[in-house]
Amino acid sequence: MNNFFRQVCFLKTELLPQEVPLFFSNNPITENIDTIFHNIEIIDYKDNYTIPLNFTIPKNNTSTRTLSLLHPLSQIEAMIYIMKYEFLILNHLKKSNFNIRKAIKLNKLTFNGSKSIHEKRFKLEQDYSIKRSDSTITVEELDKEIKKYFAYSKHHKLTENLKNPLFIRSRNKYRYFLKLDIQNFFKSIYTHSIVWAIVGEKNIGKTLSGNEYSNTFASKTDKLLQKSNNNETNGILLGPELNRIISDLLLTTIDINIQNKLNHLKHRTDYDIYRFVDDYFIFATSKEIIEDIEKAIKTCLENYNLTLNDAKKEIHETPYYIGEPAINDTIISIDILNLHRKNLANELNFPTKDIEKGEEFKYIVGKHHNWLNFYNDISRITTLNKPATRKIVLYVLKAIKIYIDPNYLRKANPYSYIKNLYVALEVITSVYSTHLDFDTTHAFIRILLKLKNGLHELKEDESINQEEILNIENKIFEHIYRVLKQNKHNLNNSTDLILFLETFNKKLSPQFLCEILELNSIDYFTLCSIAHYIQDQRAKNNFLNPRYKIVLKKLSSKIDYIISNPPKSMNGKSPLFDANYFYFLNDFSHYKPIEKNDNKLYKRLTDNLNREIDNIGKLKPLFLDITKSSYFNWNLNKYDFELLIINKLLQQRENISSTY
């Protein structure tokens, strides 16, 4: 696999949505990458289009967004595409003078290539009291998921750009500001328009649809998008980072056309434009120039069947504010809470010599009424700023720093400490419950993980009442259970909570798990998470935990229904080209509890899989490679989960935002 290190890194970082559960990976592809390359020439023919596995995430309080997990075959095609055209992509993206989130070069990707990454990971593992020795995951495997395949421009995060000296200078320099947004950008892209954009001319681009031009960069880009999305030409999939890069090929050409239309004006003198994906931040010296720019953008977008979202239009005259007022209010509320905690630490003469400077309060829970006041503040802010709810919740969960303090627990009145901790947990859980998605779930888990592992370190301390430790741990479990119970009808954004609960001695009831299965009977991520949860983690082969026999029976009935009802809209193609069916059939054919406890279902799973592979034609060797193991990793343990959650945090800190 070392010969294909770059390809593996690409597969790990540019194709899987950030929002898939921690135990999902494309390891069956990467682990067989050498043999896949021997059969790679058979993949490129017109009939091998696939259907992605689609799932929804909350966009805001009132709407959702659909993300897509690519079929393994489409992932391999994407890898072939990037190997051929990565430099052509980069050369095209260089042409934009507006794009602040552009891929500018290939990252340096080598194992052990960054000492600082390893140091950061080690520090995080120490902060969270994680024992790497108990994990089955190697550092090399973790490294492959850290660095993006492409390196991006300096201020590639929107929050960073708002603090960029050039951006600040533009705010001070120009009298007028205009913010524009493209309406339903990804859904509105006509894949053929990518061809027009790459060649620079719509009429020329249309000629590339002929067979004689089928091997060009432009045509291959078009075909890649179509074949990964059921041969659809309307819209491109959200989820893979690669698709966002490809969409930038289109927007780069539009940027060029906009600047050409504004050739009567001087860029960086009369106006300035910063584009972040499909958002335009525009500065100008006069209102007339602002109007000219908006007209130019509108015209250039329409040439590619795109339109502006008038509802999100913002225009301001000096003085004006750019940012999220709700976040500023949130920061103030957090600062007030932390000030109370810091004052309490000073009142108690709390030792700070070994504590990170300026954050001694994190070892002090704080008084319960301060937490209640904080919650009231956050409730008020979210009520007044409902569209910003996700940002508020995520900011709070990332900013809250609360550790178990062994020294304080040893003091004379642990009752008060535990009472305050319970209130803090109540507030944190209530804030999280306001908006559940992938990022808020992980931020919530990290807070609880730090508390839980802090408790674990006290379990052999004879000076501390162990019953109190157990009570706190049970309280954490109860809070997670409450969230799951309140959202049991739709858990696809918070299934990692179920995996996190595997680290607790206390267990979810079989009845509750059966209820979740009934309410989420066709959701791949939910079924996989419960399937992993009911395994016996003490057994090396991950057989069934005996108390969950009834859950396995319910799970088996759901799996049986899914494989017995393959997708109908395949136009004579094998249902294995449908990602949802593929992942269900493949992954549960590798699931040990079914193999050991339900011979009939196991036989149906394996027989169906083998039959479909045998009948799949020239792609059979590739399908044999990509079905050698499960994509949802049944073999990972609770220590792996902790290590992966920390690695995900490191990945977020090192790379661009995952939020669409």
XYZ file of C-alpha atoms in Angstrom:
660
model
C 0.000 0.000 0.000
C 2.974 2.338 0.507
C 3.244 2.623 -3.279
C -0.244 4.117 -3.314
C 0.030 6.405 -0.276
C -1.159 9.502 -2.173
C -4.113 7.654 -3.677
C -5.134 6.364 -0.246
C -4.934 9.864 1.229
C -7.123 11.179 -1.579
C -9.710 8.466 -0.970
C -9.686 9.189 2.768
C -9.941 12.979 2.654
C -11.680 14.108 -0.539
C -14.561 11.683 -1.089
C -16.270 10.702 2.152
C -18.626 13.288 3.654
C -17.381 14.565 6.986
C -20.800 13.630 8.357
C -20.507 9.835 8.154
C -20.170 7.954 11.495
C -16.677 7.478 12.890
C -16.703 3.726 12.327
C -17.529 4.085 8.627
C -14.587 4.176 6.220
C -13.592 3.188 2.714
C -10.982 0.751 4.069
C -12.159 -2.098 1.786
C -10.965 0.066 -1.119
C -7.755 1.371 0.413
C -6.722 -1.990 1.847
C -7.017 -3.581 -1.595
C -5.693 -0.654 -3.592
C -2.820 -2.638 -5.122
C -5.082 -5.338 -6.603
C -7.674 -2.739 -7.636
C -5.007 -1.050 -9.750
C -4.444 -4.284 -11.654
C -8.090 -4.195 -12.755
C -8.465 -0.474 -13.126
C -8.642 -0.477 -16.945
C -12.070 -2.183 -16.872
C -13.813 0.570 -14.959
C -14.173 3.204 -17.650
C -17.181 2.271 -19.724
C -20.509 4.055 -20.083
C -22.825 1.639 -18.301
C -21.141 1.600 -14.899
C -23.001 4.596 -13.468
C -23.981 4.302 -9.798
C -26.571 5.652 -7.366
C -25.211 7.259 -4.165
C -26.402 6.653 -0.618
C -28.229 9.871 0.267
C -28.890 11.133 3.772
C -30.140 14.404 5.227
C -28.617 16.834 7.689
C -30.352 19.831 9.264
C -29.587 23.042 7.385
C -31.292 25.249 9.928
C -34.328 25.013 12.191
C -36.774 24.660 9.317
C -35.024 22.858 6.481
C -32.628 20.054 5.656
C -29.816 19.435 3.184
C -29.131 16.174 1.359
C -25.584 14.798 1.443
C -24.329 11.848 -0.579
C -21.995 8.953 0.114
C -20.473 7.753 -3.145
C -20.625 4.159 -4.284
C -17.168 2.474 -3.989
C -17.015 2.181 -7.777
C -17.502 5.933 -8.134
C -14.828 6.510 -5.512
C -12.377 4.517 -7.623
C -13.387 6.478 -10.734
C -12.801 9.720 -8.841
C -9.337 8.507 -7.879
C -8.506 7.721 -11.516
C -9.807 11.150 -12.521
C -7.688 13.028 -9.993
C -4.543 11.107 -10.940
C -4.974 12.267 -14.532
C -6.175 15.820 -14.083
C -5.055 17.199 -10.705
C -2.611 19.686 -12.265
C -5.106 20.831 -14.888
C -7.571 21.501 -12.049
C -5.015 23.529 -10.098
C -3.952 25.506 -13.187
C -7.553 26.441 -13.918
C -8.296 27.486 -10.323
C -5.285 29.834 -10.343
C -7.093 32.089 -12.820
C -9.572 33.490 -10.298
C -8.729 36.769 -8.574
C -11.777 36.533 -6.320
C -11.741 33.031 -4.846
C -10.495 32.974 -1.231
C -11.038 29.244 -0.764
C -9.123 27.860 -3.711
C -7.002 24.752 -3.914
C -3.552 26.045 -4.849
C -1.254 23.000 -4.819
C -0.912 19.379 -3.775
C -0.197 18.832 -0.105
C 3.000 17.161 0.958
C 1.723 13.725 1.904
C 4.131 11.369 3.605
C 3.804 9.187 6.659
C 5.507 10.858 9.604
C 5.837 13.883 7.406
C 4.691 16.300 10.050
C 6.162 16.186 13.523
C 3.837 18.976 14.618
C 0.743 16.904 13.709
C 1.933 14.039 15.874
C 2.716 16.415 18.736
C -0.738 17.989 18.494
C -2.413 14.572 18.448
C -0.375 13.386 21.445
C -1.301 16.520 23.414
C -4.998 16.023 22.635
C -4.800 12.396 23.692
C -3.250 13.491 26.993
C -5.897 16.198 27.497
C -8.641 13.629 27.012
C -6.858 10.889 29.014
C -6.929 8.508 26.060
C -4.826 5.351 26.161
C -3.518 4.728 22.684
C -2.170 1.307 23.723
C -5.731 -0.018 24.011
C -6.590 0.965 20.456
C -6.269 -1.224 17.357
C -5.669 1.773 15.066
C -2.127 2.702 14.054
C -0.710 6.215 13.838
C -0.141 5.672 10.126
C -3.857 4.973 9.613
C -4.750 8.123 11.540
C -2.302 10.209 9.520
C -3.992 9.329 6.240
C -7.135 11.116 7.386
C -5.557 14.338 8.600
C -4.112 16.294 5.712
C -6.301 17.273 2.800
C -5.049 16.081 -0.579
C -4.982 19.671 -1.796
C -3.500 22.651 0.023
C -5.713 25.737 0.098
C -5.147 29.477 0.041
C -4.064 31.098 3.293
C -7.445 32.381 4.482
C -9.525 29.442 3.313
C -11.955 29.525 6.238
C -14.653 32.166 6.217
C -13.965 33.146 9.831
C -10.280 33.529 8.997
C -11.051 35.679 5.977
C -13.153 38.087 8.032
C -9.999 38.661 10.123
C -7.734 38.802 7.056
C -5.830 42.148 6.978
C -6.656 42.555 3.261
C -10.352 42.019 3.947
C -10.268 44.456 6.870
C -8.458 46.985 4.669
C -11.202 46.654 2.045
C -13.840 47.285 4.716
C -12.061 50.500 5.692
C -11.258 51.537 2.151
C -14.634 51.258 0.417
C -17.834 53.068 1.264
C -20.277 50.372 0.078
C -20.610 46.681 0.812
C -22.761 44.065 -0.934
C -23.188 40.382 -0.046
C -24.675 37.988 -2.615
C -25.410 34.284 -2.599
C -26.099 31.846 -5.456
C -29.531 30.220 -5.275
C -29.350 26.448 -4.560
C -25.888 26.375 -6.085
C -25.009 22.655 -6.079
C -28.522 21.560 -7.013
C -28.641 24.086 -9.870
C -25.410 23.123 -11.617
C -25.955 21.622 -15.048
C -23.056 19.169 -15.418
C -22.528 20.079 -19.081
C -21.910 23.670 -17.942
C -18.686 22.460 -16.295
C -17.504 21.580 -19.820
C -18.436 25.038 -21.063
C -16.540 26.595 -18.177
C -13.362 24.557 -18.670
C -13.096 25.330 -22.394
C -14.133 28.934 -21.770
C -16.899 29.091 -24.363
C -20.434 27.694 -24.196
C -20.765 26.961 -27.933
C -17.393 25.213 -28.081
C -18.245 23.286 -24.936
C -21.394 21.899 -26.517
C -19.356 20.266 -29.277
C -17.437 18.209 -26.730
C -20.400 15.939 -26.236
C -19.365 13.979 -29.313
C -17.467 10.707 -28.976
C -14.347 12.177 -30.549
C -13.957 14.459 -27.529
C -14.918 11.950 -24.844
C -11.369 11.659 -23.458
C -10.817 15.358 -22.844
C -10.451 16.818 -19.348
C -13.701 18.739 -19.733
C -15.717 15.757 -20.934
C -14.282 13.437 -18.263
C -15.239 15.923 -15.555
C -18.799 16.023 -16.857
C -19.011 12.220 -17.058
C -17.578 11.741 -13.555
C -20.309 13.908 -12.045
C -23.035 12.167 -14.020
C -21.901 8.586 -13.465
C -21.651 9.047 -9.683
C -25.221 10.393 -9.611
C -27.384 7.958 -11.585
C -26.395 9.590 -14.896
C -28.126 12.819 -13.861
C -27.043 16.036 -15.560
C -29.008 18.358 -13.262
C -27.212 19.092 -10.003
C -24.040 17.692 -8.470
C -23.764 15.766 -5.226
C -23.012 17.430 -1.916
C -20.712 15.581 0.458
C -17.474 14.794 -1.400
C -14.907 17.560 -1.114
C -13.889 16.759 -4.704
C -17.279 17.939 -5.957
C -16.772 21.263 -4.244
C -13.410 21.614 -6.028
C -15.006 20.717 -9.366
C -17.752 23.285 -8.787
C -14.945 25.823 -8.391
C -13.890 25.104 -11.974
C -17.222 26.575 -13.035
C -17.113 29.496 -10.606
C -13.528 30.336 -11.606
C -14.582 30.852 -15.220
C -17.518 32.941 -13.999
C -15.070 35.012 -11.902
C -12.987 35.656 -15.033
C -16.081 36.652 -17.006
C -17.224 39.001 -14.227
C -13.846 40.744 -14.138
C -13.850 41.091 -17.931
C -17.321 42.665 -17.817
C -15.996 45.137 -15.288
C -12.965 46.110 -17.382
C -14.095 49.765 -17.291
C -13.348 49.624 -13.564
C -10.051 49.072 -11.790
C -9.922 46.015 -9.555
C -8.640 46.763 -6.009
C -9.084 50.485 -6.679
C -12.732 50.978 -7.630
C -13.916 47.696 -6.188
C -12.878 44.444 -4.570
C -14.573 41.023 -4.565
C -14.000 38.097 -2.212
C -15.758 34.858 -3.141
C -16.124 32.064 -0.593
C -17.631 29.051 -2.464
C -20.965 30.531 -3.663
C -20.967 33.646 -1.452
C -19.761 36.980 -2.822
C -18.453 39.745 -0.534
C -18.264 42.928 -2.629
C -16.769 46.314 -1.794
C -16.999 49.462 -3.959
C -16.393 53.197 -3.839
C -19.887 54.129 -5.057
C -23.420 52.802 -5.183
C -23.333 52.943 -8.991
C -20.322 50.614 -9.072
C -22.064 48.248 -6.643
C -25.038 48.114 -9.007
C -22.745 47.487 -12.013
C -21.035 44.620 -10.196
C -24.313 43.005 -9.152
C -25.579 43.246 -12.735
C -22.346 41.707 -14.076
C -22.490 38.821 -11.595
C -26.140 38.187 -12.381
C -25.500 38.124 -16.146
C -22.447 35.862 -15.919
C -24.272 33.421 -13.659
C -27.285 33.273 -15.982
C -24.992 32.220 -18.844
C -24.451 29.028 -16.852
C -28.072 28.581 -15.728
C -27.417 29.965 -12.246
C -29.281 32.702 -10.374
C -28.771 34.880 -7.306
C -30.717 34.364 -4.100
C -32.366 37.754 -3.604
C -33.561 36.776 -0.128
C -29.946 36.682 1.121
C -28.873 39.939 -0.482
C -27.288 42.434 1.913
C -26.212 45.970 1.015
C -24.695 48.449 3.452
C -23.105 51.875 3.505
C -20.314 52.940 5.875
C -20.340 52.271 8.773
C -21.391 48.654 8.462
C -20.869 45.374 10.270
C -19.858 42.073 8.658
C -20.283 39.016 10.776
C -22.780 37.251 12.970
C -24.124 39.451 15.804
C -25.573 36.368 17.519
C -22.085 34.883 17.867
C -20.797 38.089 19.459
C -23.619 37.910 22.013
C -22.788 34.233 22.590
C -19.124 35.065 23.215
C -20.133 37.657 25.804
C -22.354 35.126 27.605
C -19.547 32.539 27.664
C -17.091 35.161 28.935
C -19.455 36.092 31.784
C -19.852 32.433 32.779
C -16.094 31.869 32.712
C -15.492 35.049 34.706
C -17.730 33.714 37.481
C -15.868 30.400 37.390
C -12.516 32.176 37.493
C -13.583 34.344 40.437
C -14.680 31.206 42.273
C -11.275 29.655 41.633
C -9.644 32.743 43.159
C -11.975 32.659 46.171
C -10.972 29.070 46.840
C -7.281 29.885 46.429
C -7.216 27.217 43.770
C -3.650 26.236 42.784
C -2.846 27.283 39.244
C 0.868 26.629 38.793
C 0.330 23.461 36.780
C -2.686 24.730 34.908
C -2.729 26.274 31.471
C -2.385 30.029 31.854
C -5.648 31.900 31.811
C -7.853 28.805 31.913
C -7.716 27.813 35.570
C -11.510 28.147 35.639
C -11.923 24.994 33.531
C -11.153 22.935 36.633
C -13.908 24.715 38.504
C -17.474 23.840 37.549
C -18.920 27.092 38.819
C -22.096 27.774 40.762
C -25.361 26.361 39.536
C -27.134 29.745 39.301
C -24.364 31.019 36.974
C -25.019 28.088 34.660
C -28.761 28.714 34.735
C -28.225 32.384 33.887
C -25.947 31.329 31.043
C -28.607 28.983 29.678
C -31.205 31.739 29.826
C -28.859 33.995 27.859
C -28.240 31.366 25.167
C -31.981 30.612 24.960
C -32.674 34.319 24.458
C -29.991 34.650 21.774
C -31.217 31.603 19.801
C -34.844 32.759 20.069
C -33.938 36.155 18.603
C -31.618 34.654 15.970
C -33.227 31.376 14.866
C -31.378 31.126 11.490
C -28.104 31.234 13.443
C -29.082 28.481 15.919
C -26.591 25.945 14.581
C -23.716 28.419 14.744
C -24.643 29.418 18.303
C -24.947 25.830 19.557
C -21.718 24.737 17.878
C -19.817 27.739 19.217
C -21.028 27.082 22.779
C -20.137 23.387 22.687
C -16.682 24.086 21.273
C -15.991 26.905 23.735
C -17.143 25.227 26.961
C -14.171 23.890 28.899
C -15.092 21.818 31.906
C -12.857 19.185 33.526
C -13.288 16.922 36.507
C -11.161 18.356 39.299
C -9.765 15.653 41.605
C -8.450 18.235 44.065
C -11.800 19.908 44.450
C -13.571 16.540 44.730
C -11.307 15.708 47.676
C -12.391 18.841 49.564
C -14.783 18.854 52.454
C -18.002 19.478 50.539
C -18.144 17.302 47.415
C -21.947 17.504 47.554
C -21.896 21.100 46.360
C -19.424 20.257 43.584
C -21.554 17.382 42.269
C -24.747 19.460 42.496
C -23.155 22.187 40.391
C -21.780 19.625 37.944
C -25.255 18.146 37.451
C -26.636 21.587 36.596
C -23.761 22.214 34.187
C -24.473 18.887 32.452
C -28.149 19.790 32.236
C -27.337 23.104 30.566
C -24.822 21.601 28.129
C -27.275 18.862 27.107
C -30.118 21.356 26.701
C -28.006 23.586 24.457
C -26.946 20.604 22.341
C -30.560 19.400 22.058
C -31.432 22.670 20.354
C -29.637 21.578 17.189
C -28.414 18.037 16.547
C -26.082 17.506 13.628
C -22.752 15.809 13.011
C -20.562 18.665 14.272
C -22.629 19.516 17.362
C -22.828 15.811 18.251
C -19.066 15.440 18.157
C -18.555 18.628 20.167
C -21.038 17.320 22.750
C -19.280 13.940 22.892
C -15.890 15.589 23.414
C -17.162 17.492 26.476
C -18.610 14.318 27.985
C -15.561 12.236 27.042
C -13.270 14.582 28.925
C -15.509 14.394 31.985
C -15.880 10.614 31.785
C -12.175 9.894 31.353
C -11.403 12.339 34.145
C -13.657 10.272 36.394
C -11.956 7.076 35.293
C -8.636 8.358 36.634
C -10.229 8.723 40.079
C -11.644 5.200 40.281
C -8.694 3.837 42.210
C -8.350 6.839 44.491
C -9.316 5.656 47.996
C -9.698 9.233 49.238
C -12.716 9.788 46.964
C -16.125 8.249 47.450
C -16.421 5.838 44.505
C -20.199 5.892 44.687
C -20.095 9.586 43.822
C -17.903 8.831 40.804
C -20.349 6.183 39.627
C -23.271 8.566 40.114
C -21.655 11.202 37.894
C -20.893 8.649 35.188
C -24.480 7.385 35.347
C -25.716 10.952 35.060
C -23.677 11.438 31.872
C -25.162 8.219 30.487
C -28.669 9.417 31.360
C -28.161 12.684 29.494
C -27.096 10.855 26.341
C -30.021 8.480 26.698
C -32.389 11.440 27.016
C -31.109 12.930 23.758
C -31.488 9.602 21.951
C -34.996 9.109 23.334
C -36.112 12.598 22.319
C -34.757 12.126 18.788
C -35.333 8.407 18.292
C -37.393 8.996 15.127
C -34.334 10.364 13.299
C -30.842 9.567 14.508
C -28.791 9.617 11.307
C -26.920 12.765 12.465
C -26.206 11.504 15.956
C -25.517 7.776 15.637
C -22.038 8.310 17.081
C -23.791 8.875 20.412
C -24.744 5.182 20.322
C -21.146 4.202 19.621
C -19.951 6.467 22.430
C -22.276 4.669 24.859
C -20.290 1.472 24.243
C -17.614 2.979 26.500
C -20.019 2.926 29.494
C -20.635 -0.011 31.800
C -24.327 0.864 31.875
C -26.206 -0.373 28.815
C -29.233 0.656 26.768
C -32.226 -1.607 27.149
C -33.101 -4.130 24.406
C -36.601 -2.630 24.235
C -35.271 0.848 23.516
C -32.917 -0.400 20.797
C -35.790 -2.313 19.179
C -37.834 0.874 19.217
C -35.076 2.760 17.409
C -34.826 -0.006 14.815
C -38.557 0.150 14.198
C -38.487 3.934 13.721
C -35.334 3.932 11.549
C -35.796 0.620 9.766
C -34.133 1.550 6.472
C -31.465 3.970 7.683
C -28.076 2.403 7.031
C -26.088 4.418 9.600
C -28.595 3.816 12.405
C -28.849 0.076 11.774
C -25.073 -0.266 11.608
C -24.564 1.666 14.842
C -27.044 -0.500 16.736
C -25.560 -3.630 15.165
C -22.150 -2.603 16.485
C -23.558 -1.725 19.901
C -25.087 -5.172 20.511
C -21.818 -6.998 19.880
C -19.968 -8.463 22.840
C -16.988 -6.143 23.087
C -15.226 -8.568 25.424
C -15.125 -11.288 22.777
C -12.297 -11.144 20.262
C -14.628 -12.094 17.414
C -17.306 -9.554 18.394
C -20.079 -12.085 18.761
C -23.484 -11.121 20.093
C -23.957 -9.841 23.620
C -26.432 -12.430 24.993
C -28.755 -9.787 26.491
C -29.452 -8.438 22.984
C -30.844 -11.569 21.292
C -34.208 -9.883 20.785
C -32.473 -6.847 19.224
C -30.590 -9.071 16.789
C -33.869 -10.728 15.823
C -35.421 -7.321 15.106
C -32.298 -6.186 13.237
C -32.254 -9.378 11.155
C -35.872 -8.851 10.102
C -35.023 -5.321 8.889
C -31.970 -6.510 6.964
C -33.964 -9.380 5.460
C -36.623 -6.934 4.237
C -34.016 -4.626 2.645
C -32.169 -7.340 0.736
C -35.435 -8.965 -0.307
C -36.621 -5.716 -1.833
C -33.787 -4.466 -4.045
C -34.141 -1.058 -5.725
C -36.485 -1.182 -8.718
C -35.242 1.749 -10.812
C -32.012 0.157 -12.054
C -32.937 -0.260 -15.757
C -31.824 -3.876 -15.791
C -28.577 -3.177 -13.937
C -27.527 -5.076 -10.858
C -28.824 -3.542 -7.584
C -25.189 -3.594 -6.465
C -24.770 -0.337 -8.398
C -27.096 1.281 -5.849
C -24.882 2.388 -2.941
C -27.543 1.983 -0.269
C -28.255 -1.620 -1.294
C -24.547 -2.327 -1.809
C -23.522 -1.156 1.658
C -26.372 -3.015 3.373
C -25.760 -6.282 1.541
C -21.976 -6.197 1.727
C -21.541 -4.984 5.291
C -24.054 -7.303 6.932
C -22.666 -10.278 5.026
C -19.511 -9.609 7.114
C -21.391 -9.194 10.401
C -20.419 -11.979 12.845
C -23.550 -12.037 15.073
C -25.739 -12.781 12.033
C -23.269 -15.371 10.769
C -23.238 -17.148 14.150
C -26.903 -16.745 15.164
C -29.006 -16.622 11.989
C -27.731 -19.115 9.435
C -30.666 -18.632 7.062
C -30.228 -14.864 6.820
C -26.452 -15.164 6.578
C -26.831 -17.582 3.682
C -29.269 -15.256 1.909
C -26.869 -12.353 2.364
C -23.824 -14.178 1.041
C -25.730 -15.969 -1.724
C -27.273 -12.714 -2.953
C -23.928 -10.949 -2.873
C -22.086 -13.722 -4.705
C -24.875 -14.118 -7.283
C -24.940 -10.417 -8.074
C -21.141 -10.291 -8.391
C -21.134 -13.323 -10.702
C -23.696 -11.650 -12.965
C -22.126 -8.216 -12.985
C -20.054 -8.761 -16.137
C -16.623 -7.298 -16.793
C -16.571 -5.431 -13.476
C -16.576 -8.671 -11.471
C -12.836 -8.480 -10.492
C -13.349 -4.976 -9.079
C -16.449 -5.973 -7.151
C -14.592 -8.931 -5.685
C -11.978 -6.469 -4.398
C -14.407 -3.934 -2.942
C -16.501 -6.555 -1.125
C -13.676 -8.276 0.782
C -14.638 -6.583 4.050
C -17.200 -4.273 5.637
C -17.234 -0.484 5.187
C -18.750 -0.091 8.634
C -15.930 -1.490 10.726
C -17.399 -4.103 13.066
C -13.996 -4.798 14.643
C -13.303 -1.370 16.145
C -13.569 -1.062 19.920
C -14.429 1.654 22.438
C -10.793 2.808 22.649
C -10.734 3.149 18.860
C -13.791 5.379 19.110
C -12.058 7.715 21.543
C -8.970 7.898 19.379
C -11.027 8.578 16.245
C -13.071 11.342 17.864
C -9.839 13.111 18.811
C -8.380 12.530 15.364
C -11.509 14.065 13.850
C -11.001 17.145 16.028
C -7.401 17.401 14.844
C -8.567 17.034 11.247
C -11.034 19.909 11.668
C -8.367 22.144 13.171
C -5.879 21.405 10.408
C -8.213 21.692 7.442
C -11.024 23.631 5.868
C -14.501 23.707 7.304
C -16.723 20.727 6.532
C -19.904 22.746 6.663
C -21.829 23.433 3.459
